[in-house]
PDB file of C-alpha atoms in Angstrom:
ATOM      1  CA  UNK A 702      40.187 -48.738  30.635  1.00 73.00           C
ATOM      2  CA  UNK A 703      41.629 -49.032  33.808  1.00 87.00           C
ATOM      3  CA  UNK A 704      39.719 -49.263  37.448  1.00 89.00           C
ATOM      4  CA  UNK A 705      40.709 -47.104  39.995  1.00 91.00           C
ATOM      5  CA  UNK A 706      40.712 -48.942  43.204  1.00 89.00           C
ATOM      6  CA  UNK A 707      39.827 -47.869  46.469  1.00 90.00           C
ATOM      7  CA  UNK A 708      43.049 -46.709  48.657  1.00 89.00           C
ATOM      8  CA  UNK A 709      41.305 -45.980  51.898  1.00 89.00           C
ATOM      9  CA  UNK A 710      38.039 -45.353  53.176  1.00 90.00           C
ATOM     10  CA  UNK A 711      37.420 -42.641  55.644  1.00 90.00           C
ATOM     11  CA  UNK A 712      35.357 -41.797  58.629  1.00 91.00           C
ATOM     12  CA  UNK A 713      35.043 -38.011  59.237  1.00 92.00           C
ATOM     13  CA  UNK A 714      36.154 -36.801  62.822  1.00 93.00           C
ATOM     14  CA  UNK A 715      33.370 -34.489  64.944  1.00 92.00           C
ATOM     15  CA  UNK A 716      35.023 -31.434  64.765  1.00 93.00           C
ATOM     16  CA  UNK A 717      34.483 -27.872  66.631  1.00 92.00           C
ATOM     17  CA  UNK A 718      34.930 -24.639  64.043  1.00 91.00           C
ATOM     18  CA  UNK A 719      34.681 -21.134  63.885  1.00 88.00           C
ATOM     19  CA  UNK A 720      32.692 -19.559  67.120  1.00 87.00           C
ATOM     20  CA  UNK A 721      32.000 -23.145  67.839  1.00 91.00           C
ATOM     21  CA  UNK A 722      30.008 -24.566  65.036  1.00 93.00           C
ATOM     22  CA  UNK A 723      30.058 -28.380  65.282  1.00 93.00           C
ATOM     23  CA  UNK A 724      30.789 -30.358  62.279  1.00 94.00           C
ATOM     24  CA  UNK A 725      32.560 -33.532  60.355  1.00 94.00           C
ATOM     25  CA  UNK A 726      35.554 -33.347  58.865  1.00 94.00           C
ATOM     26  CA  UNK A 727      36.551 -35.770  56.309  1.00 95.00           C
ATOM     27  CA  UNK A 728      40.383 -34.785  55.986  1.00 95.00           C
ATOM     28  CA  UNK A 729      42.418 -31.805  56.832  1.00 92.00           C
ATOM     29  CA  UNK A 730      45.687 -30.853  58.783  1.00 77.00           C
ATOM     30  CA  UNK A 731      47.440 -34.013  57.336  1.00 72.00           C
ATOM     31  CA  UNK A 732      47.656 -35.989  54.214  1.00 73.00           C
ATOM     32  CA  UNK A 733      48.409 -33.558  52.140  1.00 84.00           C
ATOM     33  CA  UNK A 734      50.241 -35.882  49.345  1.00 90.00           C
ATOM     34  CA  UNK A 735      47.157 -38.097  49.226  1.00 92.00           C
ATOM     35  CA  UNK A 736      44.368 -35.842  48.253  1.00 95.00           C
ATOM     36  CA  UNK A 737      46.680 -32.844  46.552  1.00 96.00           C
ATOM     37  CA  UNK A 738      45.150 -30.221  45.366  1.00 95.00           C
ATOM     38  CA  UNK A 739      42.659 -30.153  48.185  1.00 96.00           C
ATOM     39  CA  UNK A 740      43.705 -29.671  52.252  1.00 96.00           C
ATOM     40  CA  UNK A 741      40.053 -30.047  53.707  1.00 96.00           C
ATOM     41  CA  UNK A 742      36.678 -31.062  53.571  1.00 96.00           C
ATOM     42  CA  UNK A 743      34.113 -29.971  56.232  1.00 96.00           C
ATOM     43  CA  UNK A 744      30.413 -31.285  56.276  1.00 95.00           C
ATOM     44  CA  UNK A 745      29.035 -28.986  57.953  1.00 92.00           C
ATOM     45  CA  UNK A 746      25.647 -30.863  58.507  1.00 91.00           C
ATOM     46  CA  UNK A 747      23.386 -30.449  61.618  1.00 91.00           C
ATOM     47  CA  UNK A 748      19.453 -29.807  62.977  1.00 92.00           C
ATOM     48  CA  UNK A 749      20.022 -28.341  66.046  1.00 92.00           C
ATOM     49  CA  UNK A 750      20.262 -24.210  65.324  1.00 92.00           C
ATOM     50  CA  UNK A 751      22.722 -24.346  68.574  1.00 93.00           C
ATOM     51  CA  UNK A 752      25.448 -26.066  66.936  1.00 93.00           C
ATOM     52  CA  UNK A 753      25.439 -23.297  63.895  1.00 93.00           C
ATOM     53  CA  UNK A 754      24.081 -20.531  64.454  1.00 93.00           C
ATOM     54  CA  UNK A 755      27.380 -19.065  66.315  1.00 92.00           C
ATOM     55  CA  UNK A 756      28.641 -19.137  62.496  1.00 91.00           C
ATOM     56  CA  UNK A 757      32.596 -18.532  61.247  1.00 92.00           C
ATOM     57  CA  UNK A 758      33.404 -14.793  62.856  1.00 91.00           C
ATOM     58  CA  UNK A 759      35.951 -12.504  60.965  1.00 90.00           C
ATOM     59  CA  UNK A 760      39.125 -14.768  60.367  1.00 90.00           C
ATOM     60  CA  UNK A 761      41.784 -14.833  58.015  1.00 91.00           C
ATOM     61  CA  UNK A 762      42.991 -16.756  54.919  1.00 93.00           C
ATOM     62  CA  UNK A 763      45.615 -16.360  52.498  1.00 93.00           C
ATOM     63  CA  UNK A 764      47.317 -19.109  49.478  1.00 95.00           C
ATOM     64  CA  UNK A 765      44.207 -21.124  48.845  1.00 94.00           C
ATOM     65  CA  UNK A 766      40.704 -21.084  47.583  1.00 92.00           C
ATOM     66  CA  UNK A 767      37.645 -22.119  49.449  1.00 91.00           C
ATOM     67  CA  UNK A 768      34.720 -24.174  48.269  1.00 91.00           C
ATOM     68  CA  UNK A 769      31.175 -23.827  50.011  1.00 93.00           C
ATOM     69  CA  UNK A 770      28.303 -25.635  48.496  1.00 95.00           C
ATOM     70  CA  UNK A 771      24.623 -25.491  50.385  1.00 96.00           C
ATOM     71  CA  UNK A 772      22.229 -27.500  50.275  1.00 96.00           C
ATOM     72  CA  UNK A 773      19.998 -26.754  53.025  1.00 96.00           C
ATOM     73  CA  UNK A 774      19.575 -23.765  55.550  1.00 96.00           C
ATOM     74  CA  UNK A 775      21.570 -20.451  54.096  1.00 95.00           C
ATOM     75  CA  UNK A 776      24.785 -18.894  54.659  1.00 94.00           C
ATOM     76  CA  UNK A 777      24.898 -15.060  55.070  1.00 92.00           C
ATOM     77  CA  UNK A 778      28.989 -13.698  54.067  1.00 89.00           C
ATOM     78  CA  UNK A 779      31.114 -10.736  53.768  1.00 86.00           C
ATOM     79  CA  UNK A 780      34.642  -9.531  53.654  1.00 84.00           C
ATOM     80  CA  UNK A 781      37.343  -6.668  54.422  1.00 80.00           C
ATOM     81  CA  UNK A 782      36.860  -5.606  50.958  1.00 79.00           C
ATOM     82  CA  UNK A 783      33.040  -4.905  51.074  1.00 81.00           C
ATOM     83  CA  UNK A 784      32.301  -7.906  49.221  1.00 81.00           C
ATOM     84  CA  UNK A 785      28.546  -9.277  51.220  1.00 84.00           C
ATOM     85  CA  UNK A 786      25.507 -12.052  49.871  1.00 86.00           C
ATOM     86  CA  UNK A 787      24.084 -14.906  50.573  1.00 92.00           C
ATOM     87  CA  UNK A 788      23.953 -18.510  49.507  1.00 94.00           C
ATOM     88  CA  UNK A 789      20.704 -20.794  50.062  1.00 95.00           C
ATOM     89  CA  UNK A 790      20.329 -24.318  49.178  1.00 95.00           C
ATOM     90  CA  UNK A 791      21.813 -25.524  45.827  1.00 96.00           C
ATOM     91  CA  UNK A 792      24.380 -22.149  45.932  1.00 96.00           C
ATOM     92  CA  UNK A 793      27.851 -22.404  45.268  1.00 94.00           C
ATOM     93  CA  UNK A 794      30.901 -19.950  46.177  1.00 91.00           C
ATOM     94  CA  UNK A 795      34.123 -20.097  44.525  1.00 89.00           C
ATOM     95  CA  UNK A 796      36.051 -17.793  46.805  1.00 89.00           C
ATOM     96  CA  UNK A 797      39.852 -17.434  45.985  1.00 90.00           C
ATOM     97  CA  UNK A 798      41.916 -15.872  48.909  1.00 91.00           C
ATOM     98  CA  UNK A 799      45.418 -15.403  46.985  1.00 91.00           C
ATOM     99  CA  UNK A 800      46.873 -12.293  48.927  1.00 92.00           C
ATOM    100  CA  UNK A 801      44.908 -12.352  52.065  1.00 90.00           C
ATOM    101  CA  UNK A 802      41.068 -12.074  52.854  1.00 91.00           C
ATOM    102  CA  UNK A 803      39.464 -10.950  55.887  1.00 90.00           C
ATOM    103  CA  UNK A 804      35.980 -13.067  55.896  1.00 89.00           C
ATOM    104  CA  UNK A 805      33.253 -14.390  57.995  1.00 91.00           C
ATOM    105  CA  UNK A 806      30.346 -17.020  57.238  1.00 93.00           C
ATOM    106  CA  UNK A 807      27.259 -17.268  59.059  1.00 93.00           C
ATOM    107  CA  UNK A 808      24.578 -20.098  58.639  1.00 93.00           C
ATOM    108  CA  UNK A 809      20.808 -19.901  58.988  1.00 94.00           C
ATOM    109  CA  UNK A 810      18.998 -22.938  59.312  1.00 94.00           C
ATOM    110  CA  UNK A 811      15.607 -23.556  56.765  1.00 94.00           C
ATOM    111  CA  UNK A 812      11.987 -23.551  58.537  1.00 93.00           C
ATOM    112  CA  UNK A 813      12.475 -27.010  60.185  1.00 93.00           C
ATOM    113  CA  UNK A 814      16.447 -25.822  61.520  1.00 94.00           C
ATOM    114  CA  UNK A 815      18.189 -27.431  59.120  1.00 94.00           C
ATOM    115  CA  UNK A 816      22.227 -26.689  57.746  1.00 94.00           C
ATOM    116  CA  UNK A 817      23.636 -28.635  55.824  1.00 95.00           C
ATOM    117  CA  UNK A 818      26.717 -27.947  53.602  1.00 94.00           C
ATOM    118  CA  UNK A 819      30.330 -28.274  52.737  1.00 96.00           C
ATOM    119  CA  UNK A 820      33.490 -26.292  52.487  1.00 95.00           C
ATOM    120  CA  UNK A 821      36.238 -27.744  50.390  1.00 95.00           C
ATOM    121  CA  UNK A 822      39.870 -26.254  50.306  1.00 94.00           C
ATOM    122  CA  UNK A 823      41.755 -26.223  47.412  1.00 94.00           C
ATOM    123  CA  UNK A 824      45.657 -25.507  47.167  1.00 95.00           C
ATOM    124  CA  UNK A 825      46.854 -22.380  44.910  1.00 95.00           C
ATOM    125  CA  UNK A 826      50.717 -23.491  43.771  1.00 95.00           C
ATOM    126  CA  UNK A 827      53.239 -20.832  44.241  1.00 95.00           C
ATOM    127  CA  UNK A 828      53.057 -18.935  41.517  1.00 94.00           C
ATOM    128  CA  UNK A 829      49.630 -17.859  42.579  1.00 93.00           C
ATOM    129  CA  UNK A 830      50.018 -17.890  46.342  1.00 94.00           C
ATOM    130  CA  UNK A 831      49.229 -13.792  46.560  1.00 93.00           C
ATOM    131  CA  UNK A 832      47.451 -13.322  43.509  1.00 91.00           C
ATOM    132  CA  UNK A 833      44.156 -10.786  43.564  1.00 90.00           C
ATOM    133  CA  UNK A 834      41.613 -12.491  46.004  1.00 90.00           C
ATOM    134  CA  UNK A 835      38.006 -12.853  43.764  1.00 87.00           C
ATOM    135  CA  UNK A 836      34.510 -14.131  44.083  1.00 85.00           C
ATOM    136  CA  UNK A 837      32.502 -16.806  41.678  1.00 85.00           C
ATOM    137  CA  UNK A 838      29.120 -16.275  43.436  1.00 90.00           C
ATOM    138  CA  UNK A 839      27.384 -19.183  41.803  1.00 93.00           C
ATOM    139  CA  UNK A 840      23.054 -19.564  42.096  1.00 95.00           C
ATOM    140  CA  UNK A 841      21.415 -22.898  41.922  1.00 96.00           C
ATOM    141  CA  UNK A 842      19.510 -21.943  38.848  1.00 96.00           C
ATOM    142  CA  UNK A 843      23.258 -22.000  36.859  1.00 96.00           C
ATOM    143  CA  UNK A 844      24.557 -24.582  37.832  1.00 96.00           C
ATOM    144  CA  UNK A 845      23.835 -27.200  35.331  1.00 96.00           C
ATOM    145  CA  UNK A 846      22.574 -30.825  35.761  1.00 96.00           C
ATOM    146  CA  UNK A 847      22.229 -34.008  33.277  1.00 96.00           C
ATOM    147  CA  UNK A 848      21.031 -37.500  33.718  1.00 95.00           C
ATOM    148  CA  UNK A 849      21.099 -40.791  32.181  1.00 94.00           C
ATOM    149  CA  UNK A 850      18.019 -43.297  31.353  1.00 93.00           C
ATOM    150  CA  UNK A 851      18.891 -45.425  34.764  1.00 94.00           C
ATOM    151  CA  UNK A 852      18.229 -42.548  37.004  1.00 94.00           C
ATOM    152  CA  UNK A 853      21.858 -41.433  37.421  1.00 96.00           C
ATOM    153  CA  UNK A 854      21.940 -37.190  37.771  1.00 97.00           C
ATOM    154  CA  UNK A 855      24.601 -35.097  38.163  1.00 97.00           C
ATOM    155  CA  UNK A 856      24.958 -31.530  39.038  1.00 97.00           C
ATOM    156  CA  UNK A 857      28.160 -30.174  37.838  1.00 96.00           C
ATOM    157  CA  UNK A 858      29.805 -27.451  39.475  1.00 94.00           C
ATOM    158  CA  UNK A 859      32.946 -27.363  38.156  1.00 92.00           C
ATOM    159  CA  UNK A 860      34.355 -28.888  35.396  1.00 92.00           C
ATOM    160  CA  UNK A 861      33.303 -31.161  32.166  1.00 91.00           C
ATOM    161  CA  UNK A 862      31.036 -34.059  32.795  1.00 92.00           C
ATOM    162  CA  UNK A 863      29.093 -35.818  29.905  1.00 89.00           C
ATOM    163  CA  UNK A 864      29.347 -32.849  27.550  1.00 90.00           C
ATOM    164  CA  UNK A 865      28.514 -30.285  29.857  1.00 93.00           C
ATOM    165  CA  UNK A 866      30.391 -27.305  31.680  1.00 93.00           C
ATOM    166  CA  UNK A 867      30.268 -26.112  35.207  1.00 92.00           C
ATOM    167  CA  UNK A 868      29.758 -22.505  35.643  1.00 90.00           C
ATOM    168  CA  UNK A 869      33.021 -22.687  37.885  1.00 84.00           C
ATOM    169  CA  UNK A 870      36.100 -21.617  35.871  1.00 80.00           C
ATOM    170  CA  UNK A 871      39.625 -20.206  35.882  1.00 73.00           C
ATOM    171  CA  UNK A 872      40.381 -21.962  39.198  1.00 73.00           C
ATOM    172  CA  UNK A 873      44.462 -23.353  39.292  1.00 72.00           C
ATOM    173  CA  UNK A 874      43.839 -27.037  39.907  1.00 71.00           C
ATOM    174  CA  UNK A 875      41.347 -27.500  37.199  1.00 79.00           C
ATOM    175  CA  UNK A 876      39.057 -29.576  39.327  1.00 87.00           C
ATOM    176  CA  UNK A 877      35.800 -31.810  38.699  1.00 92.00           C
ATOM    177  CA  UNK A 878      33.489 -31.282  41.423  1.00 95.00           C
ATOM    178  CA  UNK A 879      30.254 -33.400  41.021  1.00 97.00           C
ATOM    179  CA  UNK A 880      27.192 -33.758  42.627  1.00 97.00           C
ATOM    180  CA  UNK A 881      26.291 -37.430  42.230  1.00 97.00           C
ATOM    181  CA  UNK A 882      23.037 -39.178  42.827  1.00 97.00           C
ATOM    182  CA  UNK A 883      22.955 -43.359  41.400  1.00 97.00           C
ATOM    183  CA  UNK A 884      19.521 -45.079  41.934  1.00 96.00           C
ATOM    184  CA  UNK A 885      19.152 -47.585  44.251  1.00 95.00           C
ATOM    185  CA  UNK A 886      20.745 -50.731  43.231  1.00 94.00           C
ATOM    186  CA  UNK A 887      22.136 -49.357  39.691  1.00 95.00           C
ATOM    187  CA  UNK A 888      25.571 -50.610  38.777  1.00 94.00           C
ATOM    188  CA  UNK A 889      27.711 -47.042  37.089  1.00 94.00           C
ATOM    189  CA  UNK A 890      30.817 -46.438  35.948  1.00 94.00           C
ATOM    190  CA  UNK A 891      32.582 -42.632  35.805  1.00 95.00           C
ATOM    191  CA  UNK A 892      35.586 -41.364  34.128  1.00 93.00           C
ATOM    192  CA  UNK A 893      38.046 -39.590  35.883  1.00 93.00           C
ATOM    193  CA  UNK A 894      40.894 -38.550  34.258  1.00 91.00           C
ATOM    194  CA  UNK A 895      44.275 -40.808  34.874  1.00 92.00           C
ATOM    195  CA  UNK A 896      46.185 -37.835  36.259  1.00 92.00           C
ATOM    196  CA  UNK A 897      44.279 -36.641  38.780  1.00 94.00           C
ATOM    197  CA  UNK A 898      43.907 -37.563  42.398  1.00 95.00           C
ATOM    198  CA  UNK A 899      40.023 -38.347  43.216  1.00 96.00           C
ATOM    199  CA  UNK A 900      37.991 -38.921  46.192  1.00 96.00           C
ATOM    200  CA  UNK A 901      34.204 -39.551  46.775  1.00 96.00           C
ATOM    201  CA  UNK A 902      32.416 -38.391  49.657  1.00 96.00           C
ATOM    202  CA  UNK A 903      28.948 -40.258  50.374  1.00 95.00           C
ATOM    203  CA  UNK A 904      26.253 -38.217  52.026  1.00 94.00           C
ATOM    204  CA  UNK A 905      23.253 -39.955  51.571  1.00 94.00           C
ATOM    205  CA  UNK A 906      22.256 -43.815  50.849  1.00 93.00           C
ATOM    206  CA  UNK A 907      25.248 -46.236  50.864  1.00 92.00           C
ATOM    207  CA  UNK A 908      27.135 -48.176  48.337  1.00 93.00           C
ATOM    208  CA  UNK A 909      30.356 -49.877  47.189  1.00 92.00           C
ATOM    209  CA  UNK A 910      33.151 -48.336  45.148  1.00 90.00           C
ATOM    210  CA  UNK A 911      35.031 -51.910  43.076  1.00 75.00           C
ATOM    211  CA  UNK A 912      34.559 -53.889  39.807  1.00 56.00           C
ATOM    212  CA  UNK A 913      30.955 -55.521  39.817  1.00 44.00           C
ATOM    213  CA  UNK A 914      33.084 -58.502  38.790  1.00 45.00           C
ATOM    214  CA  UNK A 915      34.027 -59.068  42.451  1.00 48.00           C
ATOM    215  CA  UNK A 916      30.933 -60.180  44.551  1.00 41.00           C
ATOM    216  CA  UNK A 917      33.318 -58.680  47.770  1.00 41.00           C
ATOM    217  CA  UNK A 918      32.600 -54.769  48.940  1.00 42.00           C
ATOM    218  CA  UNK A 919      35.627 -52.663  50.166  1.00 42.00           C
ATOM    219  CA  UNK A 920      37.402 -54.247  53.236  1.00 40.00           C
ATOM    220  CA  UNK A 921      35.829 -57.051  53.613  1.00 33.00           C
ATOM    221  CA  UNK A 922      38.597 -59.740  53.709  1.00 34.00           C
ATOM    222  CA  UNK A 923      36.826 -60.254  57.576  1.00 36.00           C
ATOM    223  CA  UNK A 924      34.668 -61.590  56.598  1.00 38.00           C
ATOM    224  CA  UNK A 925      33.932 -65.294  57.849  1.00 42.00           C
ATOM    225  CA  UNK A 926      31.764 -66.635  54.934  1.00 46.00           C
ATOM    226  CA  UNK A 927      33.037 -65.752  51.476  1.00 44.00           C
ATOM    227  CA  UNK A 928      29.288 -66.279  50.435  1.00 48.00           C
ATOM    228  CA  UNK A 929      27.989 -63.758  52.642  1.00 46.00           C
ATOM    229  CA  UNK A 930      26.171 -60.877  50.885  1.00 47.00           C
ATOM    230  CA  UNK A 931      28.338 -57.944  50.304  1.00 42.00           C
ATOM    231  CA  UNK A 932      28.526 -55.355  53.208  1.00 46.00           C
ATOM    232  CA  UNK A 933      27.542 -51.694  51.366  1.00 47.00           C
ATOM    233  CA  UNK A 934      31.168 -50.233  53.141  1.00 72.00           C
ATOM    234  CA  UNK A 935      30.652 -46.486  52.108  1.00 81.00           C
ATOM    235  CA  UNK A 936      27.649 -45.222  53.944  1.00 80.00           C
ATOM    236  CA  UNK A 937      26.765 -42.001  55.326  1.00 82.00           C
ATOM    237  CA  UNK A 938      29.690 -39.929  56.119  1.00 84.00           C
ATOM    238  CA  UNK A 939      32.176 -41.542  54.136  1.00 90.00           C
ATOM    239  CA  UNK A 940      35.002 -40.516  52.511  1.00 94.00           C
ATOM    240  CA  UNK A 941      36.563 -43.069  49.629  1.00 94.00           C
ATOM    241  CA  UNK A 942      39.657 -42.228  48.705  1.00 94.00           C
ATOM    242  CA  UNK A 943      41.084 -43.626  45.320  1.00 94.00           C
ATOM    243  CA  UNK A 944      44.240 -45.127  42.918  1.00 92.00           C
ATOM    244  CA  UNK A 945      45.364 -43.785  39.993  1.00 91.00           C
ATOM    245  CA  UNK A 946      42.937 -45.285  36.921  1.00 91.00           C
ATOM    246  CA  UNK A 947      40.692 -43.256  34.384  1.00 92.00           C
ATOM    247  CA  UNK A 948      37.338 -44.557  35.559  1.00 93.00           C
ATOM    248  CA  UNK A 949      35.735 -45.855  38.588  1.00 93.00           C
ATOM    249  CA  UNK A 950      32.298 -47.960  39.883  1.00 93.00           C
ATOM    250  CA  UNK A 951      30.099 -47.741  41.981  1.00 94.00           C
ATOM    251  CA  UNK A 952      26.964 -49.405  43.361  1.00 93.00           C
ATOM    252  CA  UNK A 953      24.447 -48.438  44.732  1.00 94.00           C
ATOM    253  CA  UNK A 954      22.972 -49.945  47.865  1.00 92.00           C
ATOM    254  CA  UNK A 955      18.919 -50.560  47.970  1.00 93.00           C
ATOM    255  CA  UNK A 956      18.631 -46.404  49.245  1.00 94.00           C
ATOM    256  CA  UNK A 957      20.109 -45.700  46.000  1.00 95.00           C
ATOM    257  CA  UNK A 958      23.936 -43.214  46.683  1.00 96.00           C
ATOM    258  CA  UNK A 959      24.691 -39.714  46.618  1.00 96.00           C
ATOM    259  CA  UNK A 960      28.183 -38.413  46.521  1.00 97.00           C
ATOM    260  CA  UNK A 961      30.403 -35.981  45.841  1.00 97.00           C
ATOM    261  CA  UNK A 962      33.203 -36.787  42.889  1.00 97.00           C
ATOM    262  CA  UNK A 963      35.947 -34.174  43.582  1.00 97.00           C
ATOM    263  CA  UNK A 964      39.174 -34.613  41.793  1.00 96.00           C
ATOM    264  CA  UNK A 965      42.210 -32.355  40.517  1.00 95.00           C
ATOM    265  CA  UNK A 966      45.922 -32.104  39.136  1.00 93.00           C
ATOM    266  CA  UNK A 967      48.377 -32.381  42.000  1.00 94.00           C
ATOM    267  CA  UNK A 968      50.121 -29.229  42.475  1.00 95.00           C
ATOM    268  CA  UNK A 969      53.080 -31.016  43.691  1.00 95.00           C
ATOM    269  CA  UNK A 970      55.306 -28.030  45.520  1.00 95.00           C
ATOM    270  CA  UNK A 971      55.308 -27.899  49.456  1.00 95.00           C
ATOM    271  CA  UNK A 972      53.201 -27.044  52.360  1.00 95.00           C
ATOM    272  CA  UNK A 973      53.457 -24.764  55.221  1.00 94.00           C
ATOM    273  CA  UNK A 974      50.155 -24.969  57.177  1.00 93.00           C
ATOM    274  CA  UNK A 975      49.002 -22.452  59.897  1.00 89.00           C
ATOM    275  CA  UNK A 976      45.335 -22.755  60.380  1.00 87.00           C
ATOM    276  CA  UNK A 977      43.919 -20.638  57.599  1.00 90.00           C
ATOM    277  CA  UNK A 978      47.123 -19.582  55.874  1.00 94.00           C
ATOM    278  CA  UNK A 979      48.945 -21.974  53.400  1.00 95.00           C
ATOM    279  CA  UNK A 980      51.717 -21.749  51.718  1.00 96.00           C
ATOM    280  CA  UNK A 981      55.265 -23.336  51.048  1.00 96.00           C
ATOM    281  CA  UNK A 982      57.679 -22.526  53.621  1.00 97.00           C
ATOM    282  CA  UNK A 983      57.602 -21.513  57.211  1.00 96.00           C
ATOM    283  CA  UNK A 984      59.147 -18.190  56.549  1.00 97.00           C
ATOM    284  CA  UNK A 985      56.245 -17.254  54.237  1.00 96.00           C
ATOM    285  CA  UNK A 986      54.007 -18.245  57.424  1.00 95.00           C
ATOM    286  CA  UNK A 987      55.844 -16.124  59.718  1.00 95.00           C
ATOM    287  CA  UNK A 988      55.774 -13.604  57.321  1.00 95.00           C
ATOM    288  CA  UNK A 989      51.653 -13.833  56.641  1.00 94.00           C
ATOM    289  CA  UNK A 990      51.379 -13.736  60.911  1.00 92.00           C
ATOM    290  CA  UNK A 991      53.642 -10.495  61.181  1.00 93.00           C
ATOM    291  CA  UNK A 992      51.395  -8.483  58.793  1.00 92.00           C
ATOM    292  CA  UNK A 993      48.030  -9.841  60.345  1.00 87.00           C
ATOM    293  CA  UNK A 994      49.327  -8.577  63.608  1.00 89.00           C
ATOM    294  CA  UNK A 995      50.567  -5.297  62.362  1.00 90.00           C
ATOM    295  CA  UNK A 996      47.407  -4.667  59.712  1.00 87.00           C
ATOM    296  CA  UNK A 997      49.683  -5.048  56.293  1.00 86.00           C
ATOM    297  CA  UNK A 998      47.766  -8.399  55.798  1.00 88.00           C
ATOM    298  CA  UNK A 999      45.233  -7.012  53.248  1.00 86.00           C
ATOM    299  CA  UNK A1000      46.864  -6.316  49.798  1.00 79.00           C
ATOM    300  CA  UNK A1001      45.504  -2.623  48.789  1.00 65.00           C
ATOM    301  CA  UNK A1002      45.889  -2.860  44.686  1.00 58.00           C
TER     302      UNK A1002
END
């Protein structure tokens, strides 16, 4: 077995969305090589209704599929082809632009105001750039969760984990997407598969992604007494970024850690990046732009 170590942990930048939504983002608009398949990742976590409520208004997207899982609060959605619901907490949707998608998103808070979610970006390669765009509208209730005798649970959205199946399938990067919550101060290790690129991103508790074997935490060569306890690096709002290895550790800091395990086959082909719209060359962007401004953008089949 082989350890993947850490490459880089990562503080999300406050970030204004949509019709002015205020969020973190954890990556996007850059290091693409890094964390291929996946472009983005938006926590869109807040309390205060008027920092949401203004929601994502119609907008575009086109070579990529988007990833929104709830966990608190709601998110009302429809599209230019008539497609409408809503997600509440525990809710996943799958949405796969292909062609060209005409969309908007707009989050309630629950009783006490709160939103909190995330929308993760995955790449389509070329070959599937303008395929049909489709819905996996995916309930709480189905998306299946398993747990070991420490208190380790998982809810697996896409995927294989432990002998189970996410309800998620049929999507071109073959991703693992995890929900992961360790107890507090349980050691765990997690296979990922050598191939992939994988990233965790904490959002609750704290803890430290390296060997047990080493008493040190993630950059913490500062520190001035090698006897000092370790510092728990990945806290709230961070986003650990790994090697190449087929497992990984982690431990949990007294609160106990919960984390999303996202990881996926790198698609390897270029990108072309214009807000919403990705694909592989700048001519293909120019091309997308022209049709939204003359109407051709949606692909009647």
């Amino acid at each position: 077995m082989s350890l993947r170590p850490v490459r880089q942990i990562i503080q999300p930048k406050p970030t204004l969305e949509g019709a002015g939504v205020k969020l973190q983002r954890a990556f996007g608009f850059g290091k693409t090589k890094d964390f291929d398949p996946f472009l983005l990742l938006d926590d869109f976590r807040n309390e205060n209704p008027a920092d949401y409520l203004a929601g994502f208004p119609w907008h575009p997207h086109r070579g990529i599929e988007t990833i929104t899982y709830v966990l608190a609060g709601s998110v009302e959605h429809g599209d230019s082809l008539g497609n409408k619901g809503k997600m509440t907490a525990g809710d996943v949707q799958w949405m796969t632009a292909g062609s060209g998608i005409l969309h908007q998103e707009m989050p309630k808070g629950d009783q006490h105001g709160r939103m909190h979610g995330f929308q993760l970006w995955s790449n389509l390669p070329s070959s599937l750039k303008m395929t049909d765009p489709r819905y996996q509208d995916i309930p709480s209730s189905a998306i299946p969760e398993v747990a070991d005798d420490d208190g380790t649970r998982v809810r697996i959205i896409c995927g294989e984990f432990w002998g189970k199946r996410g309800p998620v399938e049929g999507v071109a990067a073959d991703p693992n997407y995890l929900d992961v919550s360790v107890a507090p101060n349980q050691r765990k290790r997690l296979k990922v598969e050598t191939t992939r690129n994988a990233f965790a991103y904490v959002f609750a508790g704290s803890g430290t992604f390296r060997d047990a074997s080493d008493p040190r935490s993630v950059l913490t060569e500062q520190t001035a007494s090698p006897h000092a306890p370790a510092r728990y690096d990945a806290t709230n709002h961070s986003l650990v970024l790994f090697d190449r290895g087929d497992e990984l550790t982690v431990q949990a800091g007294p609160e106990g850690i919960r984390f999303l395990l996202v990881s996926g086959k790198p698609i390897e082909e270029p990108v072309a990046w214009y807000g919403p719209i990705v694909m592989n060359t700048q001519e293909q962007l120019r091309e997308a732009v022209a049709e939204l401004q003359s109407g051709a953008f949606i692909k009647h089949r």
